[in-house]
CSV table of C-alpha atoms in Angstrom, one decimal:
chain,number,residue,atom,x,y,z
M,1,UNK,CA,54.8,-37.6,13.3
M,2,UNK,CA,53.2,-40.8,13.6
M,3,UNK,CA,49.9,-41.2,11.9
M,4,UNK,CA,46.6,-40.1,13.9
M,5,UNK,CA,44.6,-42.3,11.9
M,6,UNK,CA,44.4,-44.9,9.2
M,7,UNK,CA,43.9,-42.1,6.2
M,8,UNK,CA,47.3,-40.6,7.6
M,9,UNK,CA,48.9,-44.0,7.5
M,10,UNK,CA,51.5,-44.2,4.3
M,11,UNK,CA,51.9,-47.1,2.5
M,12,UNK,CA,51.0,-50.6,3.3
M,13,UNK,CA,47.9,-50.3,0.5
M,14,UNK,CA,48.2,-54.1,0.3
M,15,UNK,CA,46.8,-54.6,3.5
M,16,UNK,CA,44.8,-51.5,4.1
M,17,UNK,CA,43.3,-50.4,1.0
M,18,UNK,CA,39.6,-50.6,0.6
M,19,UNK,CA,38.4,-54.5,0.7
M,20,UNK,CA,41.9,-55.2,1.8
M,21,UNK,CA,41.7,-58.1,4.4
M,22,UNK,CA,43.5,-56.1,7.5
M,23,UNK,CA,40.9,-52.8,6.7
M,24,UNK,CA,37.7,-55.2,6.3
M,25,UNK,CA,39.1,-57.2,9.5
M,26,UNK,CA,39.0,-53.5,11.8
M,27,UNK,CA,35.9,-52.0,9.8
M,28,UNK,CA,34.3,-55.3,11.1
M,29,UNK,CA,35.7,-55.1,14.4
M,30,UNK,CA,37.0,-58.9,13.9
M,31,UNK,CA,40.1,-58.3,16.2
M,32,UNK,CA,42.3,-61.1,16.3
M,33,UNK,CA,46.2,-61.8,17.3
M,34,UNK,CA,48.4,-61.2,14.5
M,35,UNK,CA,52.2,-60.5,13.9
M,36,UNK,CA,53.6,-57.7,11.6
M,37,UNK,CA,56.8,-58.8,9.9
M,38,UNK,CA,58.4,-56.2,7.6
M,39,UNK,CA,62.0,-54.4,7.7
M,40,UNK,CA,62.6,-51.4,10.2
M,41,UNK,CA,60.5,-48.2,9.7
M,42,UNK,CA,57.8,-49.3,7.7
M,43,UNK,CA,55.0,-48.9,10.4
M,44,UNK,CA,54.5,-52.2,12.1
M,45,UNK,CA,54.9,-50.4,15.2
M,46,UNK,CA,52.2,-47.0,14.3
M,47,UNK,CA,50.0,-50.1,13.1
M,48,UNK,CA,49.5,-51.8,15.7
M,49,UNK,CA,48.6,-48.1,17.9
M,50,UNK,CA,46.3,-47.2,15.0
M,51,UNK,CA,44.5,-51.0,15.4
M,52,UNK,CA,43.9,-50.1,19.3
M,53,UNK,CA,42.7,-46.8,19.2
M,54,UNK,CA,40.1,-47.7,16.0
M,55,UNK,CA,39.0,-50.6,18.5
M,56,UNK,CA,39.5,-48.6,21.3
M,57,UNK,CA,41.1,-51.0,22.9
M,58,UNK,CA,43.9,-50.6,26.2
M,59,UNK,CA,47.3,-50.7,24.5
M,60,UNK,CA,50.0,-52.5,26.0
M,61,UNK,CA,54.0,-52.3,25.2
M,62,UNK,CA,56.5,-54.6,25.6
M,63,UNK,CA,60.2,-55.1,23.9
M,64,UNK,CA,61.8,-58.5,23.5
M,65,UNK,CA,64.8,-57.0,24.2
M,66,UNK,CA,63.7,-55.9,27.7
M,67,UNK,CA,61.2,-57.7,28.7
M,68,UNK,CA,61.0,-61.2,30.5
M,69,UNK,CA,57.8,-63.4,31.8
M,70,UNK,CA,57.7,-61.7,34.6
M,71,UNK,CA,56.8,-58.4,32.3
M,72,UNK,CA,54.5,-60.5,30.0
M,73,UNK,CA,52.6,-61.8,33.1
M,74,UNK,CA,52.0,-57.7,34.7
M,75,UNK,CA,50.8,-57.3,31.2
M,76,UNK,CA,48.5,-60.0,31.4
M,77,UNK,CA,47.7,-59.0,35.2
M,78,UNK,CA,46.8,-55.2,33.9
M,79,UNK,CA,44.5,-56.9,30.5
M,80,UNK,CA,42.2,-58.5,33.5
M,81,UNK,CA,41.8,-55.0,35.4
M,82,UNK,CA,40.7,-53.1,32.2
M,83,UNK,CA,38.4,-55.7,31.3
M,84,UNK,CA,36.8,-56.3,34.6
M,85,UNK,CA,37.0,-52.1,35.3
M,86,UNK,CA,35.1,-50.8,32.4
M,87,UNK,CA,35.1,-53.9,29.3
M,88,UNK,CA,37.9,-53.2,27.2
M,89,UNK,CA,40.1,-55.6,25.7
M,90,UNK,CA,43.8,-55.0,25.7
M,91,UNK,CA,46.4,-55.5,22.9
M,92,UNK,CA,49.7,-56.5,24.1
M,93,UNK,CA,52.1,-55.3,21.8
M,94,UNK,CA,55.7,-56.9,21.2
M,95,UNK,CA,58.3,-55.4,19.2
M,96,UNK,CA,60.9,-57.6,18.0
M,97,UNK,CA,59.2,-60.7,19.0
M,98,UNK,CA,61.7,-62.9,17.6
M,99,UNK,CA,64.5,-62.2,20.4
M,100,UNK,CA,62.1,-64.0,22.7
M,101,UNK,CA,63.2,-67.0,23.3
M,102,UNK,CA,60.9,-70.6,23.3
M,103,UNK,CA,59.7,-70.3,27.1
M,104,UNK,CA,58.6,-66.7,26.8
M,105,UNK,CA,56.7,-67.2,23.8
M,106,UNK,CA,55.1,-69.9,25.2
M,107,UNK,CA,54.2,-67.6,28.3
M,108,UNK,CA,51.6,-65.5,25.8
M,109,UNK,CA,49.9,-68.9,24.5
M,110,UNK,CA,47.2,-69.6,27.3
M,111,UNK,CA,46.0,-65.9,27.5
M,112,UNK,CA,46.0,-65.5,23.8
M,113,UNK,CA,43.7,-68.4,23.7
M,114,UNK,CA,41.5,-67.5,26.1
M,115,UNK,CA,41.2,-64.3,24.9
M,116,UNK,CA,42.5,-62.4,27.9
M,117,UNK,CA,45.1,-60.5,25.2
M,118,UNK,CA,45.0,-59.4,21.8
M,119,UNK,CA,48.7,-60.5,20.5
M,120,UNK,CA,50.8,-58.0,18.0
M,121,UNK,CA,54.4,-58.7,17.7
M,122,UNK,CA,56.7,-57.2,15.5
M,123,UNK,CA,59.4,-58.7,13.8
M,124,UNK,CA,62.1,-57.6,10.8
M,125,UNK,CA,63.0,-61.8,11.0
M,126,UNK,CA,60.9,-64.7,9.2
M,127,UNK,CA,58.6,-65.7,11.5
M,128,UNK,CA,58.5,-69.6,10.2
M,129,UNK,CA,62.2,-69.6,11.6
M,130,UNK,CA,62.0,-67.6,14.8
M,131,UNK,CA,58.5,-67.8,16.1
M,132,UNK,CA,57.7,-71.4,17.2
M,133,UNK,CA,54.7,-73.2,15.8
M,134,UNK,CA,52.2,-72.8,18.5
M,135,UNK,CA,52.1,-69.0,18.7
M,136,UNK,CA,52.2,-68.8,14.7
M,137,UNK,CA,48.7,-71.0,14.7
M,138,UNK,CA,47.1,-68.2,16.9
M,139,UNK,CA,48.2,-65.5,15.2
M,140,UNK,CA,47.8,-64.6,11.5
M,141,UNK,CA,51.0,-63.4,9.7
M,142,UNK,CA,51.1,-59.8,8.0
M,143,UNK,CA,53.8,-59.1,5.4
M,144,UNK,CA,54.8,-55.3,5.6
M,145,UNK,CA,56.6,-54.0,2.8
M,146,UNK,CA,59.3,-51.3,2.2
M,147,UNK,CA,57.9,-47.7,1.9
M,148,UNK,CA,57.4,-46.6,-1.6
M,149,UNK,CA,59.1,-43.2,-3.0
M,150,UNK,CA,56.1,-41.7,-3.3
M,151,UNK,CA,55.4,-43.1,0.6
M,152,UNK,CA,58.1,-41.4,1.7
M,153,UNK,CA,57.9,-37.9,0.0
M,154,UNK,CA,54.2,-37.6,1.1
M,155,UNK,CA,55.5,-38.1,4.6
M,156,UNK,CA,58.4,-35.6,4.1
M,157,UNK,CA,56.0,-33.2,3.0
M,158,UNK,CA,53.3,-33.5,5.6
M,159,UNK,CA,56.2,-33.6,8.3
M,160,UNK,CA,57.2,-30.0,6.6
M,161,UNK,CA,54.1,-28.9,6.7
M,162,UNK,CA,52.5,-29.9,10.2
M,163,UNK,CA,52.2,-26.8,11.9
M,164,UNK,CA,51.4,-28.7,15.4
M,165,UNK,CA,54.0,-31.8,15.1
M,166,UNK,CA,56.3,-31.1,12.2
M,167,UNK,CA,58.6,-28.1,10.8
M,168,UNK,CA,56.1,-25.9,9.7
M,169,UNK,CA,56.7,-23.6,12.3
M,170,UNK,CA,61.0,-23.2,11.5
M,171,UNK,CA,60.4,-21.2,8.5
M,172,UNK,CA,62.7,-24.5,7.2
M,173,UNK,CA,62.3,-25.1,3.3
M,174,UNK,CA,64.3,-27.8,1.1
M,175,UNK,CA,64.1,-27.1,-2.5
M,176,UNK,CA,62.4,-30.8,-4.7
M,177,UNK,CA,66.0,-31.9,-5.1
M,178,UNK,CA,66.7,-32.1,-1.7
M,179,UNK,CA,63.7,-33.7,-0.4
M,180,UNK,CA,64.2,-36.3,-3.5
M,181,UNK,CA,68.0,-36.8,-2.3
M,182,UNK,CA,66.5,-37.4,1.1
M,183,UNK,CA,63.7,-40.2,0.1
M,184,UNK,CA,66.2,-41.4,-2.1
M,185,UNK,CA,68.8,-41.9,0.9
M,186,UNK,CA,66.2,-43.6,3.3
M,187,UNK,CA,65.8,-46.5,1.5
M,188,UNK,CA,62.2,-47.3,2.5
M,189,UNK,CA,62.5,-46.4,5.8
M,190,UNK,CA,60.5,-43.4,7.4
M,191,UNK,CA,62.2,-43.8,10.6
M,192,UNK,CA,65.8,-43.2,9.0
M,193,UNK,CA,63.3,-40.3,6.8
M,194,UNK,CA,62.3,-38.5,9.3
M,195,UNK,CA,65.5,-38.4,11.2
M,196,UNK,CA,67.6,-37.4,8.4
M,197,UNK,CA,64.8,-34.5,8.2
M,198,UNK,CA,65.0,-33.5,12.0
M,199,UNK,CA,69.4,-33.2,11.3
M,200,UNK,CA,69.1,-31.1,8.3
M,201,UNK,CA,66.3,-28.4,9.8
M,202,UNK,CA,69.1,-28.3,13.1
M,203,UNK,CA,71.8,-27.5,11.2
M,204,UNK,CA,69.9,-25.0,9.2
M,205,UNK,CA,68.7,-23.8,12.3
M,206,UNK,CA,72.2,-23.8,13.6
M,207,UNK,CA,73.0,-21.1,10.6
M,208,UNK,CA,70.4,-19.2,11.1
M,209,UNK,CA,69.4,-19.8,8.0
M,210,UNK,CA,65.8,-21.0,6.1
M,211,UNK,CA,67.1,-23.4,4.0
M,212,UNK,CA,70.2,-25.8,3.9
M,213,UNK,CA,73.0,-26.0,1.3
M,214,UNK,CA,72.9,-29.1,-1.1
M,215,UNK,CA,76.8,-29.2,0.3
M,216,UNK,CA,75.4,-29.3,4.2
M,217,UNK,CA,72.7,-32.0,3.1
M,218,UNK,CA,75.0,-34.1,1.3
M,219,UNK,CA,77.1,-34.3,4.9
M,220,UNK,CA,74.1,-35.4,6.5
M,221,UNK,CA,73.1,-38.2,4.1
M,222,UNK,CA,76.7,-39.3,3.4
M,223,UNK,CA,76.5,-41.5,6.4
M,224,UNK,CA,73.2,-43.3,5.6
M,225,UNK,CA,74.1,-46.7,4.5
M,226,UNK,CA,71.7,-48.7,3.0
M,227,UNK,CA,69.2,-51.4,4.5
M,228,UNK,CA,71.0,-55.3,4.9
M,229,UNK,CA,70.7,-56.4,8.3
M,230,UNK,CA,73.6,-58.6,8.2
M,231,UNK,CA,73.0,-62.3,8.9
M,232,UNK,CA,69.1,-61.5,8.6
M,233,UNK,CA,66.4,-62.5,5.6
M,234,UNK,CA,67.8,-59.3,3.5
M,235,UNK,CA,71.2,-60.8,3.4
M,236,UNK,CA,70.3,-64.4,2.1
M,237,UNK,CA,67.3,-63.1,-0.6
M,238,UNK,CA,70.3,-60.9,-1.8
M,239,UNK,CA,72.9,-63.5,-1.9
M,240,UNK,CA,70.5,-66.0,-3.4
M,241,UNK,CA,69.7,-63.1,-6.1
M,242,UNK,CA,73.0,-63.0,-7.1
M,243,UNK,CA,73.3,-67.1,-7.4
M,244,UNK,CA,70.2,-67.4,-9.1
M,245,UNK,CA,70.9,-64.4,-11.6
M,246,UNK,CA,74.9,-65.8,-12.4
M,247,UNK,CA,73.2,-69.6,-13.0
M,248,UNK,CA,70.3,-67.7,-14.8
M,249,UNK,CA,73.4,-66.2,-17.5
M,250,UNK,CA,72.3,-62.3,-16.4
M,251,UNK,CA,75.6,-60.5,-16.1
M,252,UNK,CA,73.7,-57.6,-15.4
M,253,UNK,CA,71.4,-58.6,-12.8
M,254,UNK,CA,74.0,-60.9,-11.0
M,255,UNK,CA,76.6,-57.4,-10.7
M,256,UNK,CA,73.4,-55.1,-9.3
M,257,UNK,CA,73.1,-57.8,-6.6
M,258,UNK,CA,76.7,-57.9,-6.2
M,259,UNK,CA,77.0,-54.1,-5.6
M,260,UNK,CA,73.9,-54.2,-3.5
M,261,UNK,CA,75.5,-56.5,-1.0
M,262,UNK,CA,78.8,-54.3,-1.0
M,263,UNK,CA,76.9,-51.5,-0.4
M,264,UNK,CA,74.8,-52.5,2.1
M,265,UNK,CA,78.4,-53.4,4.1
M,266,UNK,CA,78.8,-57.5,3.3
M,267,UNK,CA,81.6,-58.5,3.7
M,268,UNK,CA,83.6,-59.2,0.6
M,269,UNK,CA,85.2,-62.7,1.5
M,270,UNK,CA,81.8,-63.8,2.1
M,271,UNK,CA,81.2,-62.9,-1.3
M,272,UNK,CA,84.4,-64.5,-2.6
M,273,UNK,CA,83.4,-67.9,-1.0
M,274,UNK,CA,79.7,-68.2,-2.1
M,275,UNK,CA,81.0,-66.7,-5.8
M,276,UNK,CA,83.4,-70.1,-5.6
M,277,UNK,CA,80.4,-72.4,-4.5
M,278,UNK,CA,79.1,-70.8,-8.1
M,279,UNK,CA,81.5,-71.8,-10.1
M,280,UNK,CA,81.1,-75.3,-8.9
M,281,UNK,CA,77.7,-75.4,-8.6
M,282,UNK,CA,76.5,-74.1,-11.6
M,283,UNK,CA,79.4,-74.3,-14.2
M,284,UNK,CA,81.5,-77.0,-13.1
M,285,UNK,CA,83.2,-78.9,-15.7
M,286,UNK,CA,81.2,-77.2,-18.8
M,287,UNK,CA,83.6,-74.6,-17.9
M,288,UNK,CA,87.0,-74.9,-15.3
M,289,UNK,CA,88.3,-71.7,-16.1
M,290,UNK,CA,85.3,-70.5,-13.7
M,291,UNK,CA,86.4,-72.0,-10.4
M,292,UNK,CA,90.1,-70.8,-11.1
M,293,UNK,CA,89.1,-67.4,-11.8
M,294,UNK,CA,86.8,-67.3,-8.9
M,295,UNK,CA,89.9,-68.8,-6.5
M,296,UNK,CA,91.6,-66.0,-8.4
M,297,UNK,CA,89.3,-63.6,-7.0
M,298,UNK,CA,89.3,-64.6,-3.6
M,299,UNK,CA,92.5,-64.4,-3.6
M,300,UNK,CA,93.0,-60.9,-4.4
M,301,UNK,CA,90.3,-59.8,-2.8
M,302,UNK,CA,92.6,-61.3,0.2
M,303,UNK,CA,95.6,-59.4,-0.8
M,304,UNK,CA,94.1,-55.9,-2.1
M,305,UNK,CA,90.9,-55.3,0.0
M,306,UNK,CA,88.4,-53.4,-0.3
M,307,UNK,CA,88.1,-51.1,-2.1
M,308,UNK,CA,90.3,-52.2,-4.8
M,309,UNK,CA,89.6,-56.4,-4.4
M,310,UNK,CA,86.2,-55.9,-5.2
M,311,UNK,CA,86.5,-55.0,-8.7
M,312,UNK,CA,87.8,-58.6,-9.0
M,313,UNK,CA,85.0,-59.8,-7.7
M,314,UNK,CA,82.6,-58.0,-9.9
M,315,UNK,CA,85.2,-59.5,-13.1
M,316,UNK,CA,84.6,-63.4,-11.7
M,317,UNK,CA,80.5,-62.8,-11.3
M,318,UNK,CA,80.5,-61.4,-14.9
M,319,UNK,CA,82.3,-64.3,-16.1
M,320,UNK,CA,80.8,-66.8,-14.5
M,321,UNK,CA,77.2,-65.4,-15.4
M,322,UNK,CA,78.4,-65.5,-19.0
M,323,UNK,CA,80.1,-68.9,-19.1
M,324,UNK,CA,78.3,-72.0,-20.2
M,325,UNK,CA,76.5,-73.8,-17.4
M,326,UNK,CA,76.4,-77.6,-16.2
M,327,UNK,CA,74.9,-78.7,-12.8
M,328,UNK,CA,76.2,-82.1,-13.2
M,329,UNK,CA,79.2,-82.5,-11.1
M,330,UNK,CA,76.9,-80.8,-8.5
M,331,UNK,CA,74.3,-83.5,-9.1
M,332,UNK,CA,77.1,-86.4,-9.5
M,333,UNK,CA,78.1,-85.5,-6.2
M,334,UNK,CA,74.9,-85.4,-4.5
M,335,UNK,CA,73.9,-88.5,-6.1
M,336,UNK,CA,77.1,-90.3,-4.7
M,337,UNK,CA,76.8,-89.1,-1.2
M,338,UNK,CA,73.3,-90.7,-1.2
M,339,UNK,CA,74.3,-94.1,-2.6
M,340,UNK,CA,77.3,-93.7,0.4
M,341,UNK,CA,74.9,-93.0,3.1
M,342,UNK,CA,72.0,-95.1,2.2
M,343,UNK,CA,73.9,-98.2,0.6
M,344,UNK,CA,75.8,-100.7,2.2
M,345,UNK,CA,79.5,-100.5,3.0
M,346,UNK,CA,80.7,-102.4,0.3
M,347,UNK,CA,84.6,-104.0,0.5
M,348,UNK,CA,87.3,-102.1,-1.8
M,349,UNK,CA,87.6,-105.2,-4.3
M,350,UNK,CA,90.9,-107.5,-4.1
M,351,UNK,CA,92.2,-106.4,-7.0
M,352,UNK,CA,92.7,-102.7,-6.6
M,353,UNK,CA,93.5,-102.6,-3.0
M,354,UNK,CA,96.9,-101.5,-2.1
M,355,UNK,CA,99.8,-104.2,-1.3
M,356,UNK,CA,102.9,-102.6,0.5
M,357,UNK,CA,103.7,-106.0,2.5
M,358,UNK,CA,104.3,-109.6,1.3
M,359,UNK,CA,101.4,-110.5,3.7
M,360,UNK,CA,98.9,-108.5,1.9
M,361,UNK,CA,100.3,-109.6,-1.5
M,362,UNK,CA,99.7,-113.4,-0.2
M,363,UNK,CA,96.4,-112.5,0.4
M,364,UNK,CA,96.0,-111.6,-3.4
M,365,UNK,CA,95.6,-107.6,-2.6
M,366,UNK,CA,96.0,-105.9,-5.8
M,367,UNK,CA,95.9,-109.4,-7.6
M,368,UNK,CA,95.4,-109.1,-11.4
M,369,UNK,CA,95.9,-105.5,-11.6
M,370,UNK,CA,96.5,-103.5,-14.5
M,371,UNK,CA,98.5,-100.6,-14.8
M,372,UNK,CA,96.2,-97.9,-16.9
M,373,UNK,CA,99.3,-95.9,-18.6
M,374,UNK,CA,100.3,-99.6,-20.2
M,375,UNK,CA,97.4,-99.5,-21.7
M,376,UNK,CA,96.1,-98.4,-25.3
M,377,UNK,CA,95.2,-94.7,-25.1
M,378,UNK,CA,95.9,-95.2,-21.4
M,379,UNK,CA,92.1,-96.9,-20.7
M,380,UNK,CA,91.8,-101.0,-20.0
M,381,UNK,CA,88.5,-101.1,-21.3
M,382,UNK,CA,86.3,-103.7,-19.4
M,383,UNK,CA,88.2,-103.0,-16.5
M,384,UNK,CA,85.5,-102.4,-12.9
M,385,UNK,CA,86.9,-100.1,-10.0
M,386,UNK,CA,83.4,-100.5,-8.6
M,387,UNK,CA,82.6,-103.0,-5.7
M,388,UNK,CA,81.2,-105.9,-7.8
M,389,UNK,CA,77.3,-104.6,-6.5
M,390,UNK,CA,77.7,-101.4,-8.1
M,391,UNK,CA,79.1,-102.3,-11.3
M,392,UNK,CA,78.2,-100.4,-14.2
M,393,UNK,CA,76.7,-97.6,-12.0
M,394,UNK,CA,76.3,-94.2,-13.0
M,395,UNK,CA,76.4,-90.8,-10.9
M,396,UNK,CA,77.8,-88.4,-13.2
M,397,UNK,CA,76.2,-87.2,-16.7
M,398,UNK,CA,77.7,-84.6,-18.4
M,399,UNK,CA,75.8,-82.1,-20.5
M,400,UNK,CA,76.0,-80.4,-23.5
M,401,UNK,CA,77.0,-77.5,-22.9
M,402,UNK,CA,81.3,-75.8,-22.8
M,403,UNK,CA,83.8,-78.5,-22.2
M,404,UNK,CA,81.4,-81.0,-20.5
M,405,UNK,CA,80.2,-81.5,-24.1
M,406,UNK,CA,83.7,-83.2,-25.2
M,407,UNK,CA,84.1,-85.0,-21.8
M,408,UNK,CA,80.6,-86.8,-23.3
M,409,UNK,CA,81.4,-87.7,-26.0
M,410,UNK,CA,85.0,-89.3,-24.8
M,411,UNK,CA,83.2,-91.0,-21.6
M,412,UNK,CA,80.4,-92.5,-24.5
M,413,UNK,CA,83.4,-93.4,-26.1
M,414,UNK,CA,84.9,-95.2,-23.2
M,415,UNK,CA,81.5,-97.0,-22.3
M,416,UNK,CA,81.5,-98.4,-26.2
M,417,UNK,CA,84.9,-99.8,-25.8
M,418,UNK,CA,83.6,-101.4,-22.2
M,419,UNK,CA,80.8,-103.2,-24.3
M,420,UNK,CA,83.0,-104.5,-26.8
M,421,UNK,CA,85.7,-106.0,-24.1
M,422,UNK,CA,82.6,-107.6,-21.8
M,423,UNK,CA,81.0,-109.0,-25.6
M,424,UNK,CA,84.8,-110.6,-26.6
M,425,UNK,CA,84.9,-112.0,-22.8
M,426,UNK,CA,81.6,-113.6,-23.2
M,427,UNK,CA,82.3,-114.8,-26.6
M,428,UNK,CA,85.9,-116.7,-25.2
M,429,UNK,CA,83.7,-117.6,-22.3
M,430,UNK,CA,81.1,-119.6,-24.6
């Protein structure tokens, strides 16, 4: 069923709608290397047959998977022979260019810029990470997006109704539920579309039947799972949707991107581990309760699994998307780490280092210390636990928001007593 020509081609309007760049680029015949990233079944690989056929150029295959340099070099071996033969240029296809590693995608570089091959490759990973630098400057960089509902049901239908290539000819007939419970269930995928399609007219054929019970087709849909790719660019937009929506305070939108992830078959620990990085991160101190109920969570998601862990999971998101928010420990921290790594190694000053032999006490470590709890409300104010070069520095700055509102105002508190101890100091010093 794939498309005979660009007017058959679903979807992808974008790029190939009227004064679209990838349209004008064929009407014009301005062929030039490019690489189709999108997720599985969206066309990249139809695409890039329709492209040689409206240039009429030799179409060459290869997968990443399979092939090696050896392969890439017959390819480039056969480009020569067409052109020399009879003129035509040759597109060397790749699909899943990504899984070609450094040295084989350096292999394509010198014919692509010579012109000996048009260059597709096909990819469901972001180029910018897998596609070294040199082959992305020779190639321009197509985004291909999911299949729209209304995508997918015009290719159900035409698959139905193709009397040469499709179903037309089974006397096979789904009633407008079933063909929306099948669109619904490939998820932007016409590969998983028309496969699902092909099952449900075999077992109706199987019956001897015309049609297929919404019972049957529920059977062959139950197994479709939806699209995640773990590890791939899915899975971190999705988990970065679900950060981004608990800092943003959208209980909602943070438990649709929680069930998304589930659904798609994350694992829940994952989950439970960047959900604690959350409550650090983005609540910290404005609000504790967060990370404990977030530890919580992990915890029994640990204990119960899945199913019955993740409804703990969904309890900490929702809290922590509703709690009050502070960023400041997370910036405290960050702010610290650079002092430590771009500073100099400053002693531990003489008075609070440790003392557990007489030598060390001789040496005056731990020399005028002063025990806090003895102290006035427990604080020595004036007191510096800094090395003498960092005195009076600052990393962390609470906000104003939940408890980091009170731990302000005492810490302001603090400070004011620290001024008046260093002004009486200065004043017996005069």
């Amino acid at each position: 069923m794939r498309p005979r020509n660009l007017d058959e081609y679903a979807g992808q309007a974008h790029l190939l709608a009227a004064g679209r760049p990838l349209r004008t680029a064929l009407e014009q015949g301005a062929l030039h290397s490019m690489i189709f990233w999108g997720p599985p079944g969206v066309g990249k690989t139809t695409l890039a047959r329709l492209i040689a056929t409206v240039t009429d150029a030799h179409f060459e295959t290869l997968s990443a998977v399979l092939a090696g340099v050896k392969d890439i070099r017959q390819a480039v071996d056969i480009a020569r022979q067409n052109y020399a033969a009879n003129g035509r240029r040759t597109i060397l296809f790749v699909d899943e260019v990504h899984r070609f590693n450094k040295a084989q995608q350096d292999a394509f570089l010198p014919y692509v810029e010579d012109g000996t091959l048009l260059f597709i490759g096909a990819t469901t990973e972001n180029p910018s990470f897998e596609l070294n630098n040199a082959l992305l400057s020779r190639a321009r960089v197509y985004v291909l997006k999911s299949l729209q509902h209304e995508d997918l049901l015009a290719i159900l239908q035409q698959a139905m109704n193709d009397v040469e290539r499709g179903l037309a000819g089974q006397s096979f007939s789904l009633s407008d539920s079933q063909k929306q419970a099948l669109v619904q269930s490939a998820d932007g995928d016409a590969r998983r579309l028309l496969n699902l399609l092909e099952l449900a007219a075999e077992l109706a054929n199987a019956e001897d039947s015309e049609s297929i019970s919404d019972e049957t087709l529920s059977q062959v849909i139950q197994g479709s799972t939806r699209r995640f790719d773990k590890g791939g660019d899915v899975f971190y937009e999705q988990i970065s949707a679900l950060h981004k929506a608990v800092r943003g305070s959208s209980p909602d939108a943070a438990l649709y991107w929680l069930c998304r992830m589930l659904d798609g078959g994350c694992d829940p620990l994952y989950i439970a581990r960047r959900v604690v990085r959350m409550a650090s991160e983005d609540i910290g101190n404005a609000d504790p309760r967060g990370l404990e109920i977030a530890l919580n969570a992990w915890d029994v998601q640990e204990r119960l699994g899945s199913p019955e862990g993740e409804l703990t999971l969904a309890q900490a998101v929702i809290y922590l998307a509703c709690a009050a928010k502070s960023n400041a420990s997370y910036k405290a921290f960050k702010s610290a780490m650079r002092e430590v790594r771009e500073g100099e190694s400053h002693d531990v000053p003489m008075h609070i280092r440790n003392a557990p032999t007489q030598l060390m006490k001789e040496m005056d470590y731990g020399e005028d210390y002063r025990y806090a709890h003895d102290a006035p409300d427990g604080y020595i104010a004036g007191d510096n636990y800094f090395p003498e070069a960092l005195k009076d520095k600052r990393f962390y700055f609470p906000g104003d928001r939940g408890l980091e509102a009170r731990i302000r105002e005492k810490l302001d508190y603090l400070r004011k007593l620290d001024r008046e101890s260093d002004f009486k100091r200065y004043e017996s010093d005069k």
